[in-house]
Coordinates of C-alpha atoms in Angstrom, one line a residue:
M1 CA 0.0 0.0 0.0
A2 CA 1.2 3.5 -0.8
T3 CA 2.2 5.6 2.2
A4 CA 1.8 9.3 3.0
A5 CA 3.7 11.5 5.3
H6 CA 2.4 14.8 6.8
Q7 CA 4.1 17.3 9.1
L8 CA 1.4 18.2 11.6
T9 CA 1.9 21.8 12.8
P10 CA 1.1 23.0 16.3
E11 CA -1.8 25.1 14.9
E12 CA -3.3 22.0 13.2
A13 CA -2.7 19.9 16.3
S14 CA -4.5 22.4 18.6
A15 CA -7.6 22.5 16.4
N16 CA -10.7 21.2 18.0
P17 CA -13.2 20.2 15.3
V18 CA -16.6 18.7 15.9
P19 CA -16.1 15.0 16.1
E20 CA -17.1 13.2 13.0
A21 CA -16.4 9.8 11.5
I22 CA -17.3 8.3 8.1
V23 CA -16.9 4.7 6.9
V24 CA -16.5 4.0 3.2
R25 CA -16.2 0.5 1.7
F26 CA -15.0 -0.1 -1.9
A27 CA -16.1 -3.5 -3.2
G28 CA -15.7 -5.3 -6.5
D29 CA -14.2 -8.2 -8.4
S30 CA -10.6 -9.2 -7.5
G31 CA -9.5 -7.7 -10.8
D32 CA -11.2 -4.3 -10.2
G33 CA -8.4 -2.9 -8.2
M34 CA -10.3 -2.3 -5.0
Q35 CA -7.2 -2.6 -2.8
L36 CA -5.3 -0.1 -4.8
T37 CA -8.3 2.2 -4.8
G38 CA -8.7 2.0 -1.1
G39 CA -5.0 2.4 -0.6
Q40 CA -4.9 5.6 -2.6
F41 CA -8.0 7.0 -0.9
T42 CA -6.2 6.2 2.4
L43 CA -3.2 8.2 1.2
S44 CA -5.4 11.2 0.4
T45 CA -7.2 10.9 3.8
A46 CA -3.9 10.8 5.7
L47 CA -2.6 13.9 3.9
A48 CA -5.9 15.6 4.9
G49 CA -4.9 15.1 8.5
N50 CA -7.8 12.7 9.4
D51 CA -7.3 9.9 11.9
L52 CA -8.1 6.6 10.2
A53 CA -8.1 2.9 10.3
T54 CA -8.5 0.5 7.3
F55 CA -9.5 -3.1 6.7
P56 CA -8.5 -4.8 3.4
D57 CA -10.6 -7.9 2.9
F58 CA -9.9 -10.1 -0.1
P59 CA -10.3 -13.7 -1.2
A60 CA -7.6 -16.4 -0.9
E61 CA -7.8 -17.4 -4.6
I62 CA -5.3 -15.8 -6.9
R63 CA -8.2 -14.9 -9.2
A64 CA -11.6 -16.3 -8.5
P65 CA -14.0 -16.5 -11.5
Q66 CA -15.0 -13.0 -12.5
G67 CA -18.3 -11.8 -11.1
T68 CA -18.7 -14.6 -8.5
L69 CA -19.6 -14.2 -4.9
F70 CA -16.4 -15.7 -3.6
G71 CA -14.3 -13.5 -5.8
V72 CA -15.3 -10.2 -4.2
S73 CA -12.5 -8.0 -2.9
A74 CA -13.3 -5.1 -0.5
F75 CA -11.4 -2.3 1.3
Q76 CA -13.0 -0.4 4.2
I77 CA -11.7 2.8 5.7
N78 CA -13.0 4.6 8.8
F79 CA -11.8 8.2 8.9
G80 CA -12.7 11.4 10.8
S81 CA -11.9 14.4 12.9
A82 CA -12.0 12.3 16.1
R83 CA -10.0 9.4 17.5
I84 CA -10.4 6.3 15.3
D85 CA -9.6 2.9 16.8
T86 CA -11.3 0.5 14.3
A87 CA -12.2 0.3 10.6
G88 CA -15.8 0.9 11.6
D89 CA -18.8 -1.3 12.2
Q90 CA -21.2 -0.3 9.4
P91 CA -20.3 1.6 6.2
D92 CA -21.9 5.0 5.5
V93 CA -21.0 4.6 1.8
L94 CA -20.7 1.4 -0.3
V95 CA -19.2 1.5 -3.7
A96 CA -20.3 -1.7 -5.5
M97 CA -18.6 -2.4 -8.8
N98 CA -20.8 -5.4 -9.7
P99 CA -23.8 -7.4 -8.4
A100 CA -21.6 -9.9 -6.4
A101 CA -20.0 -7.0 -4.6
L102 CA -23.4 -5.5 -3.8
K103 CA -24.8 -8.8 -2.6
T104 CA -21.9 -9.7 -0.3
N105 CA -21.6 -6.3 1.3
V106 CA -25.0 -4.4 1.2
E107 CA -26.4 -5.9 4.5
A108 CA -23.4 -4.4 6.3
L109 CA -24.4 -0.9 5.1
K110 CA -26.2 1.2 7.8
P111 CA -29.8 2.1 7.1
G112 CA -29.9 5.3 5.0
G113 CA -26.4 4.8 3.8
L114 CA -25.3 5.5 0.2
I115 CA -24.8 2.8 -2.5
I116 CA -22.9 3.8 -5.6
A117 CA -23.4 1.1 -8.2
D118 CA -21.8 0.6 -11.6
T119 CA -24.9 -0.2 -13.7
G120 CA -22.6 -1.2 -16.6
E121 CA -21.8 -4.4 -14.7
F122 CA -25.4 -5.3 -13.8
G123 CA -26.1 -7.3 -16.9
Q124 CA -28.0 -10.6 -16.8
R125 CA -24.8 -12.7 -16.8
N126 CA -23.4 -11.0 -13.7
L127 CA -26.8 -11.0 -12.0
D128 CA -26.9 -14.8 -12.5
K129 CA -23.4 -15.2 -11.1
A130 CA -24.4 -13.3 -8.0
K131 CA -27.6 -15.4 -7.7
Y132 CA -30.0 -12.4 -8.1
A133 CA -33.4 -13.4 -9.5
A134 CA -34.0 -9.8 -10.5
N135 CA -31.9 -6.6 -10.8
P136 CA -31.7 -5.2 -7.3
L137 CA -31.2 -1.7 -8.7
D138 CA -34.7 -1.7 -10.1
D139 CA -36.8 -4.0 -7.9
G140 CA -37.1 -1.8 -4.8
S141 CA -35.1 -4.2 -2.6
L142 CA -32.6 -1.4 -1.8
D143 CA -35.2 1.2 -0.8
K144 CA -33.9 1.5 2.8
W145 CA -30.6 3.0 1.4
Q146 CA -29.8 5.9 -0.9
L147 CA -28.9 4.6 -4.3
L148 CA -26.7 6.4 -6.9
K149 CA -26.8 4.5 -10.2
L150 CA -24.0 5.3 -12.6
D151 CA -22.7 3.6 -15.7
I152 CA -19.1 3.9 -14.4
S153 CA -17.9 1.5 -17.1
A154 CA -19.2 3.6 -20.0
L155 CA -18.1 6.9 -18.4
T156 CA -14.6 5.5 -18.0
V157 CA -14.3 4.3 -21.5
E158 CA -15.4 7.7 -22.8
A159 CA -12.9 9.5 -20.5
V160 CA -9.9 7.5 -21.8
K161 CA -11.0 7.3 -25.4
P162 CA -8.3 9.8 -26.6
F163 CA -5.5 7.5 -25.5
G164 CA -6.4 4.7 -27.9
L165 CA -6.8 1.9 -25.3
G166 CA -8.7 -1.2 -26.1
N167 CA -12.0 -1.8 -24.3
K168 CA -10.4 -4.2 -21.8
E169 CA -7.5 -1.9 -21.0
A170 CA -9.9 1.1 -20.8
L171 CA -12.1 -0.7 -18.2
R172 CA -9.1 -1.3 -16.0
C173 CA -9.2 2.5 -15.4
K174 CA -12.7 2.5 -13.9
N175 CA -11.3 2.2 -10.3
M176 CA -9.5 5.5 -10.9
W177 CA -12.8 7.1 -12.1
T178 CA -14.5 5.8 -8.9
L179 CA -11.6 7.1 -6.9
G180 CA -12.0 10.5 -8.5
L181 CA -15.7 10.6 -7.5
A182 CA -14.8 9.6 -3.9
L183 CA -12.1 12.4 -3.8
W184 CA -14.8 14.9 -4.9
M185 CA -17.3 13.6 -2.3
F186 CA -14.8 14.2 0.6
D187 CA -13.0 17.3 -0.9
R188 CA -9.7 15.5 -1.3
D189 CA -6.7 16.8 -3.3
R190 CA -5.9 14.9 -6.5
A191 CA -2.4 16.2 -7.0
P192 CA -0.6 13.5 -4.8
L193 CA -2.4 10.8 -6.7
V194 CA -1.6 12.3 -10.1
E195 CA 2.0 12.3 -9.1
W196 CA 1.8 8.7 -7.9
L197 CA 0.2 7.6 -11.1
R198 CA 3.0 9.2 -13.2
A199 CA 5.6 7.5 -11.0
K200 CA 3.8 4.1 -11.2
F201 CA 3.5 4.2 -15.0
A202 CA 6.7 6.0 -15.7
K203 CA 7.6 3.4 -18.4
A204 CA 4.1 3.6 -20.0
P205 CA 3.2 7.3 -20.0
S206 CA 0.0 6.7 -22.0
L207 CA -1.3 4.5 -19.3
A208 CA -0.5 7.1 -16.7
E209 CA -2.3 9.8 -18.6
A210 CA -5.3 7.5 -19.2
N211 CA -5.6 6.8 -15.5
I212 CA -5.2 10.4 -14.7
A213 CA -7.9 11.3 -17.2
A214 CA -10.2 8.7 -15.5
L215 CA -9.5 10.2 -12.1
N216 CA -10.2 13.7 -13.3
A217 CA -13.4 12.6 -15.1
G218 CA -14.8 11.0 -11.9
H219 CA -14.0 14.1 -9.9
A220 CA -15.5 16.4 -12.6
Y221 CA -18.7 14.2 -12.6
G222 CA -19.2 14.9 -9.0
E223 CA -18.7 18.7 -9.6
T224 CA -21.1 18.9 -12.5
A225 CA -23.8 16.3 -12.1
E226 CA -25.8 18.3 -9.5
L227 CA -25.8 15.3 -7.1
G228 CA -27.0 17.6 -4.4
A229 CA -30.5 17.3 -5.9
M230 CA -30.3 13.6 -5.0
G231 CA -29.3 14.5 -1.4
I232 CA -25.6 13.6 -2.1
A233 CA -23.5 16.6 -1.0
Q234 CA -19.8 17.1 -0.8
R235 CA -18.5 16.7 2.8
Q236 CA -15.5 18.2 4.3
V237 CA -14.1 16.3 7.3
A238 CA -11.8 18.3 9.5
A239 CA -8.4 17.1 10.6
A240 CA -8.2 15.1 13.8
P241 CA -6.5 16.8 16.8
S242 CA -3.2 15.2 17.4
E243 CA 0.2 15.9 18.8
P244 CA 2.5 18.0 16.5
G245 CA 5.0 16.1 14.6
L246 CA 5.8 14.1 11.5
Y247 CA 3.2 11.5 10.7
R248 CA 3.0 8.7 8.1
T249 CA 0.7 5.9 7.3
V250 CA 1.9 2.4 8.1
T251 CA 0.6 -1.1 7.9
G252 CA 1.4 -3.6 10.6
A253 CA 3.9 -5.3 8.2
D254 CA 5.7 -1.9 7.6
S255 CA 5.7 -1.2 11.3
I256 CA 7.2 -4.5 12.3
A257 CA 9.9 -4.2 9.7
L258 CA 10.9 -0.7 10.9
G259 CA 10.7 -1.9 14.5
L260 CA 13.1 -4.8 13.8
V261 CA 15.5 -2.5 12.2
A262 CA 15.3 0.0 15.0
G263 CA 15.7 -2.8 17.5
V264 CA 19.0 -4.1 16.0
Q265 CA 20.3 -0.5 15.8
L266 CA 19.6 -0.1 19.5
A267 CA 21.3 -3.5 20.1
G268 CA 24.3 -2.6 17.9
L269 CA 23.8 -5.7 15.7
K270 CA 23.3 -6.7 12.1
M271 CA 20.1 -8.5 11.2
F272 CA 19.6 -11.6 9.0
Y273 CA 16.0 -12.3 7.9
G274 CA 15.3 -15.8 6.7
G275 CA 11.8 -16.1 5.3
Y276 CA 9.6 -18.2 3.0
P277 CA 6.5 -16.7 1.2
I278 CA 3.2 -17.2 3.0
T279 CA 0.1 -15.1 3.4
P280 CA -0.1 -12.7 5.3
A281 CA 3.5 -12.8 6.5
S282 CA 5.3 -12.1 3.2
A283 CA 4.9 -8.4 3.4
I284 CA 7.5 -8.2 6.2
L285 CA 10.1 -9.7 3.9
H286 CA 9.1 -7.3 1.2
S287 CA 9.5 -4.3 3.6
L288 CA 12.9 -5.5 5.0
A289 CA 14.3 -6.1 1.5
R290 CA 14.1 -2.3 1.0
L291 CA 16.2 -1.6 4.1
K292 CA 19.5 -3.1 3.3
E293 CA 21.4 0.1 4.1
Y294 CA 20.7 -0.6 7.8
G295 CA 22.7 -3.8 8.0
V296 CA 19.7 -6.0 7.0
T297 CA 20.3 -9.2 5.0
T298 CA 17.2 -10.8 3.6
F299 CA 17.0 -14.4 2.3
Q300 CA 14.1 -16.1 0.7
A301 CA 14.7 -19.8 1.5
E302 CA 13.4 -22.9 -0.3
D303 CA 11.0 -23.8 2.5
E304 CA 10.0 -22.8 6.1
I305 CA 12.5 -25.1 7.8
A306 CA 15.4 -23.7 5.8
A307 CA 14.2 -20.2 6.6
V308 CA 14.3 -20.6 10.3
A309 CA 17.5 -22.7 10.2
S310 CA 19.3 -20.0 8.3
A311 CA 18.1 -17.4 10.8
L312 CA 19.4 -19.5 13.7
G313 CA 22.7 -20.0 11.9
A314 CA 23.0 -16.2 11.6
S315 CA 22.4 -15.9 15.3
Y316 CA 25.1 -18.4 16.0
A317 CA 27.4 -16.4 13.9
G318 CA 26.7 -13.2 15.9
S319 CA 23.9 -11.4 14.0
L320 CA 20.3 -11.4 15.1
G321 CA 18.3 -14.0 13.2
V322 CA 14.7 -13.2 12.4
T323 CA 12.1 -15.3 10.7
C324 CA 8.4 -14.9 10.0
S325 CA 5.5 -17.0 9.0
S326 CA 1.9 -17.8 9.7
G327 CA 0.4 -20.7 11.7
P328 CA 1.2 -23.5 9.1
G329 CA 4.7 -22.3 8.6
I330 CA 5.3 -21.8 12.4
A331 CA 4.3 -25.5 12.8
L332 CA 7.1 -26.5 10.3
K333 CA 9.6 -24.2 12.1
T334 CA 8.8 -25.8 15.5
E335 CA 11.7 -28.2 15.7
A336 CA 14.3 -25.5 14.8
I337 CA 12.7 -23.2 17.4
G338 CA 13.2 -25.9 19.9
L339 CA 16.8 -26.0 18.8
A340 CA 17.1 -22.3 19.5
I341 CA 15.7 -22.9 23.0
M342 CA 18.2 -25.7 23.6
T343 CA 21.2 -23.8 22.3
E344 CA 19.9 -20.6 23.9
L345 CA 20.5 -18.3 20.9
P346 CA 18.6 -15.1 20.3
L347 CA 16.0 -15.4 17.6
V348 CA 12.8 -13.4 16.7
V349 CA 10.0 -15.4 15.3
V350 CA 7.1 -13.3 13.9
N351 CA 3.7 -15.2 13.7
A352 CA 1.2 -13.3 11.4
Q353 CA -1.8 -15.4 12.4
R354 CA -4.5 -16.3 10.0
G355 CA -7.6 -18.6 10.0
G356 CA -6.8 -22.3 10.4
P357 CA -6.3 -25.1 10.9
S358 CA -4.1 -26.3 8.0
T359 CA -4.4 -24.0 5.0
G360 CA -7.6 -22.7 6.6
L361 CA -8.5 -19.1 5.7
P362 CA -5.2 -17.7 4.2
T363 CA -6.4 -14.1 3.7
K364 CA -8.7 -13.8 6.8
T365 CA -7.8 -12.9 10.3
E366 CA -7.8 -14.9 13.5
Q367 CA -6.0 -15.2 16.9
S368 CA -5.9 -18.9 17.1
D369 CA -2.2 -19.5 17.5
L370 CA -1.8 -18.4 21.2
Y371 CA -1.7 -22.1 22.4
Q372 CA 0.9 -22.7 19.6
A373 CA 3.0 -19.8 20.7
V374 CA 2.9 -20.5 24.5
Y375 CA 2.8 -24.3 24.5
G376 CA 3.4 -25.6 20.9
R377 CA 6.8 -27.4 21.1
N378 CA 8.0 -30.8 22.2
G379 CA 9.5 -31.0 25.7
D380 CA 9.4 -28.3 28.2
A381 CA 10.4 -25.5 25.9
P382 CA 9.4 -22.1 27.1
L383 CA 9.9 -18.9 25.2
P384 CA 8.7 -15.3 25.6
V385 CA 5.6 -14.3 23.7
I386 CA 4.6 -10.7 22.8
A387 CA 1.4 -9.6 21.1
T388 CA 0.9 -6.4 19.1
R389 CA -2.3 -4.4 19.4
S390 CA -2.3 -2.1 16.4
A391 CA -0.4 -1.3 13.2
A392 CA 1.5 1.5 15.0
D393 CA 2.1 -0.6 18.1
C394 CA 3.9 -3.2 16.0
F395 CA 7.0 -0.9 15.9
D396 CA 7.5 -0.9 19.7
C397 CA 6.6 -4.5 20.1
A398 CA 9.3 -5.5 17.5
I399 CA 11.8 -3.4 19.5
E400 CA 10.8 -5.2 22.7
A401 CA 11.1 -8.6 21.0
V402 CA 14.7 -7.7 19.9
R403 CA 15.5 -6.5 23.4
I404 CA 14.4 -9.6 25.2
A405 CA 16.0 -12.0 22.6
T406 CA 19.4 -10.4 22.9
Q407 CA 19.4 -9.6 26.6
Y408 CA 18.3 -13.1 27.6
M409 CA 19.7 -15.2 24.8
T410 CA 16.3 -16.8 23.9
P411 CA 14.0 -17.0 20.9
V412 CA 11.0 -14.7 21.2
M413 CA 7.7 -15.1 19.4
L414 CA 5.9 -11.9 18.2
L415 CA 2.2 -12.4 17.5
T416 CA 0.4 -10.3 15.0
D417 CA -2.4 -11.2 12.6
G418 CA -3.8 -10.8 9.2
Y419 CA -5.9 -7.8 10.1
L420 CA -2.9 -5.9 11.6
Q421 CA -0.6 -7.0 8.8
N422 CA -2.7 -5.3 6.1
A423 CA -4.5 -2.6 8.1
A424 CA -3.1 1.0 7.9
E425 CA -3.3 3.8 10.4
P426 CA -1.4 7.1 11.0
W427 CA 1.8 6.7 13.0
K428 CA 3.8 9.5 14.6
V429 CA 7.4 9.0 13.6
P430 CA 9.2 8.7 16.9
D431 CA 12.4 10.5 18.0
M432 CA 14.8 7.5 18.3
R433 CA 16.8 9.5 20.9
S434 CA 14.0 8.8 23.3
Y435 CA 14.7 5.1 23.2
T436 CA 17.3 3.6 25.6
P437 CA 19.9 1.5 23.8
F438 CA 20.4 -2.1 25.0
P439 CA 23.8 -3.1 23.4
A440 CA 24.3 -6.8 22.9
T441 CA 27.7 -8.1 23.9
H442 CA 29.7 -10.9 22.3
H443 CA 31.8 -12.6 24.9
T444 CA 35.5 -12.3 24.1
E445 CA 37.1 -12.7 27.6
L446 CA 39.4 -15.7 27.9
P447 CA 38.9 -18.0 31.0
P448 CA 41.5 -18.0 33.8
E449 CA 44.7 -19.8 32.9
G450 CA 44.2 -23.6 33.3
E451 CA 40.4 -23.4 33.0
K452 CA 38.2 -24.2 30.0
F453 CA 35.6 -21.8 28.6
Q454 CA 32.1 -22.7 29.8
P455 CA 29.5 -21.8 27.1
Y456 CA 26.7 -22.5 29.5
A457 CA 27.9 -20.5 32.4
R458 CA 25.2 -18.1 33.7
D459 CA 24.9 -14.4 34.8
A460 CA 22.4 -12.9 37.2
K461 CA 19.7 -13.2 34.5
L462 CA 20.6 -16.9 33.9
K463 CA 21.8 -15.8 30.4
R464 CA 24.7 -17.8 28.9
P465 CA 27.5 -16.0 27.0
W466 CA 27.1 -15.3 23.3
V467 CA 30.4 -16.1 21.5
K468 CA 31.0 -15.7 17.8
P469 CA 32.4 -18.9 16.3
G470 CA 36.2 -18.6 15.7
T471 CA 36.8 -16.3 18.6
P472 CA 40.4 -17.2 19.8
G473 CA 40.5 -19.2 22.9
L474 CA 36.8 -19.7 23.2
L475 CA 36.3 -23.0 21.3
H476 CA 33.0 -24.5 22.2
R477 CA 30.2 -26.8 21.0
I478 CA 26.4 -26.3 21.1
G479 CA 23.6 -28.5 19.7
G480 CA 20.3 -30.1 20.3
I481 CA 21.2 -32.8 22.7
E482 CA 20.9 -32.0 26.4
K483 CA 23.8 -29.9 27.7
A484 CA 25.8 -30.2 30.9
L485 CA 25.6 -27.4 33.4
G486 CA 28.3 -24.9 32.6
T487 CA 30.4 -26.9 30.2
G488 CA 27.8 -27.6 27.5
N489 CA 29.1 -31.2 27.1
I490 CA 26.5 -33.9 26.3
D491 CA 24.9 -35.1 29.6
Y492 CA 22.0 -37.5 29.8
S493 CA 22.0 -37.8 33.6
P494 CA 18.6 -37.3 35.2
S495 CA 19.8 -34.7 37.7
N496 CA 21.4 -32.6 34.9
H497 CA 18.3 -32.7 32.7
Q498 CA 16.2 -31.7 35.6
A499 CA 18.5 -28.8 36.4
M500 CA 18.8 -27.6 32.8
T501 CA 15.0 -27.8 32.3
D502 CA 14.5 -25.7 35.5
I503 CA 17.1 -23.1 34.4
R504 CA 15.6 -22.7 30.9
R505 CA 12.2 -22.2 32.6
D506 CA 13.4 -19.9 35.3
K507 CA 15.3 -17.7 32.8
V508 CA 12.1 -17.1 30.7
M509 CA 9.9 -16.6 33.8
G510 CA 12.4 -14.1 35.2
I511 CA 12.3 -11.8 32.2
D512 CA 11.7 -8.2 33.3
V513 CA 8.1 -7.7 32.0
P514 CA 6.5 -4.3 32.9
D515 CA 3.6 -4.4 35.3
Q516 CA 0.2 -4.6 33.6
A517 CA -1.5 -1.2 33.3
V518 CA -5.2 -0.4 32.9
A519 CA -6.0 1.0 29.5
Q520 CA -9.3 2.6 30.6
G521 CA -11.2 2.7 33.9
S522 CA -10.1 1.9 37.4
T523 CA -8.1 -0.9 39.0
S524 CA -11.2 -2.5 40.5
G525 CA -14.9 -2.6 39.7
A526 CA -17.9 -4.6 38.4
L527 CA -16.4 -5.7 35.0
V528 CA -13.0 -5.7 33.2
V529 CA -12.7 -6.5 29.5
V530 CA -9.4 -8.2 28.9
G531 CA -8.0 -8.4 25.4
W532 CA -4.8 -9.1 23.5
G533 CA -3.7 -8.4 20.0
S534 CA -5.9 -6.7 17.4
T535 CA -9.0 -6.8 19.5
Y536 CA -7.7 -3.6 21.1
G537 CA -9.6 -1.2 18.8
P538 CA -13.1 -2.6 19.2
I539 CA -12.6 -3.2 22.9
A540 CA -11.3 0.3 23.5
S541 CA -14.2 1.9 21.6
A542 CA -16.9 -0.3 23.3
V543 CA -15.5 0.4 26.8
R544 CA -15.2 4.1 26.1
R545 CA -18.9 4.2 25.0
A546 CA -20.1 2.2 27.9
R547 CA -18.2 4.3 30.4
A548 CA -19.7 7.4 28.8
R549 CA -23.1 6.0 29.7
G550 CA -21.9 5.5 33.3
V551 CA -21.3 1.7 33.1
D552 CA -18.7 0.4 35.6
V553 CA -16.4 -1.3 33.1
S554 CA -12.6 -1.2 32.6
H555 CA -10.2 -2.3 29.9
V556 CA -7.0 -4.2 30.3
H557 CA -5.0 -5.1 27.2
I558 CA -2.1 -7.6 27.5
R559 CA 1.1 -7.2 25.5
H560 CA 3.3 -9.7 27.3
I561 CA 1.5 -13.0 26.9
W562 CA 4.4 -15.1 28.3
P563 CA 5.6 -14.6 30.9
L564 CA 2.5 -12.7 32.0
P565 CA 3.0 -9.5 34.0
K566 CA 3.6 -10.3 37.7
N567 CA 0.8 -8.0 38.9
L568 CA -1.8 -9.3 36.5
G569 CA -3.3 -11.9 38.9
D570 CA -3.9 -9.5 41.7
L571 CA -5.3 -6.9 39.2
L572 CA -7.8 -9.3 37.7
G573 CA -8.8 -10.5 41.1
S574 CA -9.9 -7.0 42.0
Y575 CA -12.8 -7.1 39.5
E576 CA -16.1 -8.9 40.0
N577 CA -16.4 -10.1 36.4
I578 CA -13.9 -10.8 33.6
L579 CA -14.8 -10.8 29.9
V580 CA -12.2 -11.9 27.4
P581 CA -13.1 -11.2 23.7
E582 CA -10.8 -13.0 21.3
M583 CA -10.8 -14.3 17.7
N584 CA -10.5 -18.0 18.7
T585 CA -12.5 -20.4 20.9
G586 CA -11.2 -19.0 24.2
Q587 CA -7.4 -19.5 24.4
L588 CA -6.4 -16.5 26.5
K589 CA -9.4 -17.1 28.8
T590 CA -8.0 -20.6 29.4
L591 CA -4.5 -19.3 30.0
L592 CA -5.8 -16.8 32.6
R593 CA -7.9 -19.4 34.3
D594 CA -4.9 -21.7 34.5
Q595 CA -2.5 -19.2 35.8
F596 CA -4.6 -17.1 38.2
L597 CA -7.7 -19.3 38.9
V598 CA -10.1 -16.5 37.9
D599 CA -13.6 -17.0 36.6
A600 CA -13.0 -15.4 33.1
K601 CA -15.7 -15.6 30.6
S602 CA -15.2 -15.8 26.8
L603 CA -16.6 -13.8 23.9
T604 CA -15.4 -15.7 20.9
K605 CA -15.4 -15.1 17.2
V606 CA -13.8 -17.1 14.4
S607 CA -15.5 -15.8 11.3
G608 CA -12.3 -14.5 9.7
Q609 CA -13.5 -10.9 10.4
P610 CA -12.5 -8.6 13.2
F611 CA -14.8 -7.9 16.1
R612 CA -17.4 -5.1 15.6
I613 CA -17.8 -2.6 18.4
A614 CA -21.4 -3.4 18.8
E615 CA -20.7 -7.1 19.5
I616 CA -18.5 -6.2 22.5
E617 CA -21.0 -3.5 23.6
T618 CA -23.7 -6.2 23.7
A619 CA -21.6 -8.5 25.7
I620 CA -20.8 -5.8 28.2
A621 CA -24.5 -5.0 28.5
A622 CA -25.3 -8.7 29.2
F623 CA -23.3 -8.6 32.5
F624 CA -25.4 -5.7 33.8
D625 CA -28.7 -6.8 32.4
N626 CA -28.4 -10.3 33.8
I627 CA -28.6 -11.8 30.3
P628 CA -27.6 -15.5 30.3
D629 CA -24.0 -15.8 29.0
N630 CA -24.2 -19.4 27.8
E631 CA -21.8 -20.6 30.5
G632 CA -18.8 -18.7 29.0
G633 CA -19.7 -19.4 25.4
E634 CA -20.1 -16.9 22.6
L635 CA -22.5 -14.1 23.3
P636 CA -24.7 -13.2 20.3
P637 CA -24.6 -9.6 19.2
D638 CA -27.8 -7.5 19.3
N639 CA -27.3 -4.2 17.5
S640 CA -30.9 -3.1 17.8
Q641 CA -30.4 -2.2 21.5
L642 CA -27.2 -0.2 20.9
P643 CA -26.8 3.5 19.9
S644 CA -25.2 4.2 16.5
Q645 CA -21.5 5.0 16.2
E646 CA -22.3 8.6 15.4
A647 CA -24.6 9.0 18.4
I648 CA -21.7 8.7 20.9
N649 CA -18.8 11.1 21.1
P650 CA -15.7 8.8 20.7

């Protein structure tokens, strides 16, 4: 996705506009360029100073049959002049490029919302593919929404006619025509997008000019078609109040890549990234490949096992090894991760979770790898686990993963997910001088005369020394067979295995994890909503709204999944009820019950889609209305009892 940077001045930062938020969803066939359209609309929105959050949603197939229901690709953006934590529950505007896009998305549109439909694609063949018995644009079935019917296909072909494109090539420009109309609707500047198109098609200037013509034609249509007579007016959304500084849009993948680079800079190391392509983790490899000037080496291996083994070899050689995958690939890497635990070498393993099991839902989001991260290795093989909560938060979490890996000589797993990987939001570029360096040290000191070097000697943190192979006088051997205390020699004895197992456990459990803070609310009360990962946005919004109505509810969001913060048990014990929303069947809930013996209840969702704010609001209301909670099972949403997003000041 294209990124935008904007220097927010103190005057802009101190502005205090009336809070307003708008949700727009672009939907069409996989070949209609909806992700590109959404990405460029996001760029223009960021440059306008709005706060925003996005949700790209696309099928797993490389190209599903054109016009079919399972080939629909969508991109949703929530932007406004107030704080934005999620991509929005219900769109205000739906752009439907064909019948299938309309059918799969229209029920999500809020009553009275606007549908913009390309009538040129609503022929009988496409209606049949979408399983419509009649044309929905004409049969009254869309009466509860506003409907703007435009032959976008024909208007696009007419706009690009001077450039001599064939009909197929001309129709590929209709996403730019649609984008031009959207830019007019929300008073966005076209100049950055014109510049981007010229750069993108620098080797094909005629294509650049054709797309620019389509963009301008869509914008001109909005200006000249007197859409105000249909109740469709141009809307200006003021910039959101923020701290002054330099901002840019980032996806979670971008943010993790930048955080890893910042982490190795703070540690004074070089980084080796060993990866293998898998959705949605591949974007991290793509981002890191562009950062070679910061001492980053990227390697696309032949398979997942080779990827993690190469990263572990780099750590043995004195660099920081990093690898990334999704659940299926993490399963393949497990043996080598166990080797990293046994050899006690630093390694960062990023798990970009997706729907499972097996191939599962490759392009959909889920949080179902928590058990895998905490427990999923043979033997007693503990490692630290950190979870990111937002695209911007990925930066600091990646730095934290590097810190723990290098300061404790251990592999660390960093959990993100498909939603965070692809979602974008504004990120204030930090001043790196505010970060405390944590220099990694390679042991070079020779042992006292007459003594041998002990590669498994321990310091106060139970960390063993990190020695580059070939360091004079420090010859040593490491490997996967159990090591003797201190010497690292092979030792099968029962007492030694017990001692080494205890040391590996105690080292991880002794990591300096910050105390758990309360994100919203108080440190005790009637209800606390506990989350982890990408559920942060909807939980924060739902709790904020509930507290605005006087509900005694708080929000705790856990970054350090293992080891858990030392004060977490006492903190959770101070609340009467605990609700844990997560996109799995209750994995964090089980972990909390096991560790702290608390009566946590689940709110679960495994649809491949993020939580909606309304779903969590309904679950909160159930605790106070004495609605049965199905003994900790999933609580059904009931939007009819909830105020709209616009009715509450975020």
